[in-house]
Amino acid sequence: MTNPLTSSTEDPAPPTWPTSTETLKLSSLKAERIQLALEQLPGWALAAEERAIFRSYELPTREAAVALLCLIVELSRPQRREPKLDLSGRHLTVTLSSPESRGVTEADLDLARQIALAP
């Protein structure tokens, strides 16, 4: 008798590799390119070490700050991004970077654009 917890009749799915478009989105961008993109993202700034972008929010209530935090988490899931979210009372700071690229990538800018469009 086989143990259903340890054996499987299905073959495991083959590993997936990033497409060329996904690879480009994970390449670290130069500061000039990031600054150009940030001109279209009011409130967002490039961190001093140029390895992250961030935006701070001051919301009317702590509940509003938590709601925004939850929305950002939901926006980041499909892209498999992990933003750094710092919540303190009514204040929320969002930091985006790609540790695997040691900097800011197009994927980070895409997520910042989605966050900027959020209500």
Tab-separated table of C-alpha atoms in Angstrom:
chain	number	residue	atom	x	y	z
A	1	MET	CA	0.000	0.000	0.000
A	2	THR	CA	1.374	3.415	-0.930
A	3	ASN	CA	1.366	6.406	1.361
A	4	PRO	CA	-0.693	9.182	-0.256
A	5	LEU	CA	1.377	11.803	1.544
A	6	THR	CA	4.711	10.724	0.106
A	7	SER	CA	3.980	9.366	-3.335
A	8	SER	CA	2.462	10.945	-6.378
A	9	THR	CA	1.319	9.529	-9.667
A	10	GLU	CA	1.774	12.881	-11.405
A	11	ASP	CA	5.069	14.001	-12.843
A	12	PRO	CA	6.332	17.196	-11.251
A	13	ALA	CA	5.951	20.310	-13.373
A	14	PRO	CA	9.113	21.270	-15.212
A	15	PRO	CA	10.885	24.375	-13.925
A	16	THR	CA	9.997	27.598	-15.653
A	17	TRP	CA	12.662	30.043	-16.725
A	18	PRO	CA	12.146	33.761	-17.143
A	19	THR	CA	11.365	34.892	-20.665
A	20	SER	CA	13.554	37.564	-22.231
A	21	THR	CA	10.945	40.184	-21.288
A	22	GLU	CA	10.919	38.986	-17.679
A	23	THR	CA	14.720	38.963	-17.622
A	24	LEU	CA	14.803	42.579	-18.806
A	25	LYS	CA	12.335	43.515	-16.083
A	26	LEU	CA	14.751	42.046	-13.519
A	27	SER	CA	17.830	43.932	-14.748
A	28	SER	CA	18.946	46.746	-12.474
A	29	LEU	CA	18.305	50.180	-13.975
A	30	LYS	CA	20.642	53.173	-14.027
A	31	ALA	CA	19.801	56.132	-11.775
A	32	GLU	CA	19.042	58.369	-14.780
A	33	ARG	CA	16.423	55.928	-16.091
A	34	ILE	CA	14.849	55.625	-12.663
A	35	GLN	CA	14.710	59.407	-12.180
A	36	LEU	CA	13.063	59.796	-15.583
A	37	ALA	CA	10.379	57.268	-14.627
A	38	LEU	CA	9.871	58.879	-11.205
A	39	GLU	CA	8.970	62.169	-12.896
A	40	GLN	CA	5.714	60.421	-13.851
A	41	LEU	CA	5.183	59.056	-10.312
A	42	PRO	CA	4.475	61.975	-7.943
A	43	GLY	CA	5.553	61.316	-4.372
A	44	TRP	CA	8.017	58.554	-5.280
A	45	ALA	CA	11.757	59.127	-4.775
A	46	LEU	CA	15.025	57.328	-5.332
A	47	ALA	CA	16.764	56.287	-2.109
A	48	ALA	CA	20.173	57.814	-1.424
A	49	GLU	CA	22.075	54.616	-2.273
A	50	GLU	CA	20.096	54.379	-5.574
A	51	ARG	CA	19.079	50.766	-4.894
A	52	ALA	CA	15.426	51.382	-4.021
A	53	ILE	CA	12.500	53.692	-4.649
A	54	PHE	CA	10.101	54.712	-1.922
A	55	ARG	CA	7.002	56.692	-1.112
A	56	SER	CA	5.580	57.736	2.235
A	57	TYR	CA	1.883	58.214	2.873
A	58	GLU	CA	0.126	59.979	5.729
A	59	LEU	CA	-3.453	58.803	5.799
A	60	PRO	CA	-6.427	60.135	7.774
A	61	THR	CA	-6.687	57.052	10.022
A	62	ARG	CA	-4.727	53.948	10.937
A	63	GLU	CA	-7.488	51.882	9.332
A	64	ALA	CA	-6.968	53.729	6.034
A	65	ALA	CA	-3.229	53.052	6.259
A	66	VAL	CA	-3.870	49.337	6.868
A	67	ALA	CA	-6.319	49.244	3.939
A	68	LEU	CA	-3.678	50.771	1.638
A	69	LEU	CA	-1.092	48.305	2.912
A	70	CYS	CA	-3.436	45.396	2.115
A	71	LEU	CA	-4.121	46.791	-1.357
A	72	ILE	CA	-0.379	47.058	-2.068
A	73	VAL	CA	0.125	43.456	-0.953
A	74	GLU	CA	-2.624	42.336	-3.353
A	75	LEU	CA	-1.132	44.374	-6.220
A	76	SER	CA	2.305	42.869	-5.639
A	77	ARG	CA	1.218	39.201	-5.600
A	78	PRO	CA	0.747	38.625	-9.367
A	79	GLN	CA	4.193	40.117	-10.028
A	80	ARG	CA	5.790	38.096	-7.216
A	81	ARG	CA	7.190	41.307	-5.761
A	82	GLU	CA	7.820	41.773	-2.050
A	83	PRO	CA	7.641	45.455	-1.195
A	84	LYS	CA	8.986	46.614	2.131
A	85	LEU	CA	6.023	48.086	4.014
A	86	ASP	CA	6.568	50.125	7.177
A	87	LEU	CA	3.390	51.002	9.055
A	88	SER	CA	3.377	53.338	12.031
A	89	GLY	CA	-0.002	54.675	13.054
A	90	ARG	CA	-1.392	56.625	10.098
A	91	HIS	CA	1.969	56.584	8.278
A	92	LEU	CA	2.903	54.022	5.646
A	93	THR	CA	6.198	53.908	3.781
A	94	VAL	CA	6.497	51.676	0.726
A	95	THR	CA	9.969	50.717	-0.499
A	96	LEU	CA	10.503	48.818	-3.739
A	97	SER	CA	13.712	47.168	-4.857
A	98	SER	CA	14.944	43.903	-6.309
A	99	PRO	CA	17.588	42.284	-4.114
A	100	GLU	CA	18.335	39.715	-6.828
A	101	SER	CA	19.400	42.604	-9.089
A	102	ARG	CA	20.860	44.730	-6.309
A	103	GLY	CA	18.800	47.712	-7.380
A	104	VAL	CA	15.615	49.013	-8.950
A	105	THR	CA	14.186	47.127	-11.906
A	106	GLU	CA	11.449	47.764	-14.436
A	107	ALA	CA	9.261	45.398	-12.393
A	108	ASP	CA	9.644	47.726	-9.389
A	109	LEU	CA	8.634	50.713	-11.518
A	110	ASP	CA	5.644	48.756	-12.864
A	111	LEU	CA	4.468	48.060	-9.332
A	112	ALA	CA	4.971	51.712	-8.345
A	113	ARG	CA	2.803	52.719	-11.326
A	114	GLN	CA	0.060	50.319	-10.208
A	115	ILE	CA	0.233	51.650	-6.645
A	116	ALA	CA	0.046	55.221	-7.953
A	117	LEU	CA	-3.203	54.377	-9.755
A	118	ALA	CA	-4.779	52.862	-6.648
A	119	PRO	CA	-7.588	54.893	-5.069
